[in-house]
Amino acid sequence: MAEQINIGMKVQEFRKKRGLSLRDLAAEVGLSPSMLSQIESNSVNPSINTLKNIAEALHVPMFQFFKYDVRADQLIVRKGENRIIGHAGEEVMYKLLTPDISGAIEFCLMEIPAGTASSDVPREHAGEEVAYIISGEVDLHLNGTVYHLQSGDAVRMPPMSGHRWVNTSDEELKAVFAITPPSF
């Protein structure tokens, strides 16, 4: 869901934090108080140069006007509220540990039952992936080479590296991994 960025509200918020009146800030940036009021009420969109001048006068980087506040549910995934792909104990299961895949990184928990593989053939994706083995052991088939990994090991897989996970052990594998950019 796209959030609306309220530049006027941000200008007003930073102005008030600095203890400046509308007239004071307007005078400092060479605007009429009426024009600044229209910017703050989002009736008028400021030019980039005007926004730069306002940012400079308020001693804030211009990007701060484009940041939007996020709700807790956009930041936090509570225990048991993960998005899940697969079925525990029956097949490879992935739990999304980030609230969604709209950010620059995807963070997941992968569970591979004993005697199961992540796929029949090696898969690749455009992003870089890093994985950490929480428990169990696994054979990682990476670009034609097999690496045996166990609890406490970590691996980085470069972009477009064909890979598949094969759990030949008699216990479930649990690994956390991060991919950037997200690919699920």
GROMACS .gro file of C-alpha atoms in nm:
model
  184
    1MET     CA    1   0.000   0.000   0.000
    2ALA     CA    2   0.149   0.333  -0.102
    3GLU     CA    3   0.159   0.597   0.168
    4GLN     CA    4   0.094   0.963   0.091
    5ILE     CA    5   0.387   1.187   0.172
    6ASN     CA    6   0.268   1.504   0.342
    7ILE     CA    7   0.547   1.754   0.270
    8GLY     CA    8   0.353   2.049   0.412
    9MET     CA    9   0.297   1.873   0.743
   10LYS     CA   10   0.669   1.789   0.761
   11VAL     CA   11   0.766   2.153   0.693
   12GLN     CA   12   0.530   2.267   0.967
   13GLU     CA   13   0.656   2.001   1.208
   14PHE     CA   14   1.022   2.100   1.160
   15ARG     CA   15   0.936   2.472   1.176
   16LYS     CA   16   0.762   2.427   1.510
   17LYS     CA   17   1.049   2.214   1.646
   18ARG     CA   18   1.285   2.501   1.569
   19GLY     CA   19   1.049   2.743   1.742
   20LEU     CA   20   1.000   2.956   1.431
   21SER     CA   21   0.680   3.138   1.348
   22LEU     CA   22   0.534   3.116   1.002
   23ARG     CA   23   0.642   3.478   0.941
   24ASP     CA   24   0.999   3.413   1.064
   25LEU     CA   25   1.054   3.113   0.835
   26ALA     CA   26   0.887   3.284   0.541
   27ALA     CA   27   1.117   3.586   0.578
   28GLU     CA   28   1.424   3.362   0.608
   29VAL     CA   29   1.350   3.176   0.283
   30GLY     CA   30   1.214   3.475   0.088
   31LEU     CA   31   0.850   3.368   0.075
   32SER     CA   32   0.535   3.548   0.178
   33PRO     CA   33   0.374   3.410   0.496
   34SER     CA   34   0.068   3.334   0.282
   35MET     CA   35   0.271   3.121   0.039
   36LEU     CA   36   0.441   2.931   0.324
   37SER     CA   37   0.100   2.872   0.482
   38GLN     CA   38  -0.026   2.728   0.151
   39ILE     CA   39   0.280   2.499   0.135
   40GLU     CA   40   0.219   2.380   0.491
   41SER     CA   41  -0.148   2.311   0.416
   42ASN     CA   42  -0.051   2.127   0.094
   43SER     CA   43  -0.252   2.373  -0.115
   44VAL     CA   44   0.063   2.452  -0.313
   45ASN     CA   45   0.355   2.224  -0.402
   46PRO     CA   46   0.687   2.402  -0.353
   47SER     CA   47   0.953   2.397  -0.624
   48ILE     CA   48   1.266   2.195  -0.554
   49ASN     CA   49   1.463   2.517  -0.503
   50THR     CA   50   1.205   2.647  -0.254
   51LEU     CA   51   1.212   2.316  -0.069
   52LYS     CA   52   1.593   2.328  -0.060
   53ASN     CA   53   1.578   2.679   0.087
   54ILE     CA   54   1.324   2.571   0.349
   55ALA     CA   55   1.536   2.268   0.440
   56GLU     CA   56   1.845   2.484   0.474
   57ALA     CA   57   1.664   2.738   0.693
   58LEU     CA   58   1.530   2.458   0.914
   59HIS     CA   59   1.870   2.282   0.929
   60VAL     CA   60   1.730   1.949   0.808
   61PRO     CA   61   1.830   1.741   0.506
   62MET     CA   62   1.572   1.774   0.229
   63PHE     CA   63   1.503   1.398   0.225
   64GLN     CA   64   1.338   1.438   0.568
   65PHE     CA   65   1.040   1.600   0.397
   66PHE     CA   66   0.984   1.282   0.194
   67LYS     CA   67   0.998   1.035   0.480
   68TYR     CA   68   0.667   0.906   0.603
   69ASP     CA   69   0.578   0.759   0.936
   70VAL     CA   70   0.513   0.387   0.942
   71ARG     CA   71   0.281   0.193   1.166
   72ALA     CA   72   0.407  -0.081   1.397
   73ASP     CA   73   0.246  -0.348   1.177
   74GLN     CA   74   0.467  -0.227   0.892
   75LEU     CA   75   0.776  -0.284   1.108
   76ILE     CA   76   0.706  -0.576   1.341
   77VAL     CA   77   0.601  -0.935   1.284
   78ARG     CA   78   0.471  -1.088   1.607
   79LYS     CA   79   0.530  -1.450   1.699
   80GLY     CA   80   0.291  -1.672   1.505
   81GLU     CA   81   0.192  -1.399   1.259
   82ASN     CA   82   0.444  -1.483   0.985
   83ARG     CA   83   0.340  -1.527   0.625
   84ILE     CA   84   0.409  -1.892   0.549
   85ILE     CA   85   0.477  -2.086   0.231
   86GLY     CA   86   0.470  -2.466   0.264
   87HIS     CA   87   0.359  -2.707   0.535
   88ALA     CA   88   0.565  -2.788   0.845
   89GLY     CA   89   0.705  -3.142   0.846
   90GLU     CA   90   0.567  -3.224   0.500
   91GLU     CA   91   0.775  -3.006   0.268
   92VAL     CA   92   1.015  -2.714   0.274
   93MET     CA   93   0.851  -2.434   0.468
   94TYR     CA   94   0.941  -2.067   0.448
   95LYS     CA   95   0.834  -1.813   0.711
   96LEU     CA   96   0.868  -1.451   0.609
   97LEU     CA   97   1.034  -1.275   0.904
   98THR     CA   98   0.985  -0.927   0.760
   99PRO     CA   99   0.633  -0.781   0.752
  100ASP     CA  100   0.633  -0.789   0.371
  101ILE     CA  101   0.870  -0.776   0.075
  102SER     CA  102   0.832  -0.406   0.003
  103GLY     CA  103   1.169  -0.318   0.158
  104ALA     CA  104   1.517  -0.359   0.016
  105ILE     CA  105   1.577  -0.690   0.193
  106GLU     CA  106   1.381  -1.008   0.255
  107PHE     CA  107   1.442  -1.211   0.571
  108CYS     CA  108   1.306  -1.567   0.605
  109LEU     CA  109   1.323  -1.881   0.814
  110MET     CA  110   1.358  -2.197   0.605
  111GLU     CA  111   1.269  -2.536   0.752
  112ILE     CA  112   1.360  -2.847   0.551
  113PRO     CA  113   1.234  -3.181   0.684
  114ALA     CA  114   1.477  -3.475   0.701
  115GLY     CA  115   1.531  -3.637   0.360
  116THR     CA  116   1.388  -3.338   0.168
  117ALA     CA  117   1.535  -3.092  -0.083
  118SER     CA  118   1.441  -2.729  -0.144
  119SER     CA  119   1.384  -2.805  -0.513
  120ASP     CA  120   1.446  -3.071  -0.776
  121VAL     CA  121   1.685  -2.849  -0.970
  122PRO     CA  122   1.913  -2.559  -0.870
  123ARG     CA  123   1.734  -2.223  -0.856
  124GLU     CA  124   1.882  -1.879  -0.900
  125HIS     CA  125   1.766  -1.525  -0.849
  126ALA     CA  126   1.894  -1.180  -0.927
  127GLY     CA  127   1.980  -1.088  -0.570
  128GLU     CA  128   2.249  -1.179  -0.323
  129GLU     CA  129   2.154  -1.424  -0.049
  130VAL     CA  130   2.308  -1.492   0.291
  131ALA     CA  131   2.204  -1.785   0.508
  132TYR     CA  132   2.280  -1.896   0.864
  133ILE     CA  133   2.220  -2.252   0.981
  134ILE     CA  134   2.035  -2.246   1.314
  135SER     CA  135   2.003  -2.621   1.362
  136GLY     CA  136   2.059  -2.941   1.167
  137GLU     CA  137   2.285  -2.997   0.872
  138VAL     CA  138   2.245  -2.974   0.497
  139ASP     CA  139   2.424  -3.013   0.166
  140LEU     CA  140   2.417  -2.688  -0.029
  141HIS     CA  141   2.456  -2.746  -0.403
  142LEU     CA  142   2.598  -2.414  -0.524
  143ASN     CA  143   2.711  -2.365  -0.883
  144GLY     CA  144   2.798  -2.733  -0.923
  145THR     CA  145   2.986  -2.768  -0.593
  146VAL     CA  146   2.842  -2.933  -0.282
  147TYR     CA  147   2.910  -2.768   0.054
  148HIS     CA  148   2.819  -2.949   0.375
  149LEU     CA  149   2.687  -2.699   0.630
  150GLN     CA  150   2.585  -2.749   0.990
  151SER     CA  151   2.456  -2.553   1.287
  152GLY     CA  152   2.649  -2.226   1.327
  153ASP     CA  153   2.772  -2.212   0.965
  154ALA     CA  154   2.685  -1.924   0.735
  155VAL     CA  155   2.711  -1.884   0.359
  156ARG     CA  156   2.683  -1.606   0.103
  157MET     CA  157   2.545  -1.689  -0.241
  158PRO     CA  158   2.625  -1.435  -0.512
  159PRO     CA  159   2.351  -1.316  -0.749
  160MET     CA  160   2.248  -1.562  -1.023
  161SER     CA  161   2.415  -1.856  -0.842
  162GLY     CA  162   2.225  -2.177  -0.903
  163HIS     CA  163   2.162  -2.344  -0.568
  164ARG     CA  164   1.949  -2.601  -0.391
  165TRP     CA  165   1.941  -2.726  -0.035
  166VAL     CA  166   1.940  -3.104   0.029
  167ASN     CA  167   1.876  -3.234   0.379
  168THR     CA  168   2.011  -3.592   0.380
  169SER     CA  169   2.019  -3.606   0.759
  170ASP     CA  170   1.756  -3.753   0.989
  171GLU     CA  171   1.672  -3.420   1.155
  172GLU     CA  172   1.497  -3.105   1.035
  173LEU     CA  173   1.714  -2.820   0.910
  174LYS     CA  174   1.640  -2.465   1.025
  175ALA     CA  175   1.815  -2.175   0.857
  176VAL     CA  176   1.753  -1.803   0.838
  177PHE     CA  177   1.835  -1.624   0.519
  178ALA     CA  178   1.824  -1.276   0.375
  179ILE     CA  179   1.791  -1.187   0.009
  180THR     CA  180   1.836  -0.849  -0.150
  181PRO     CA  181   1.641  -0.748  -0.344
  182PRO     CA  182   1.344  -0.956  -0.223
  183SER     CA  183   1.248  -1.239  -0.455
  184PHE     CA  184   0.952  -1.417  -0.290
   0.00000   0.00000   0.00000
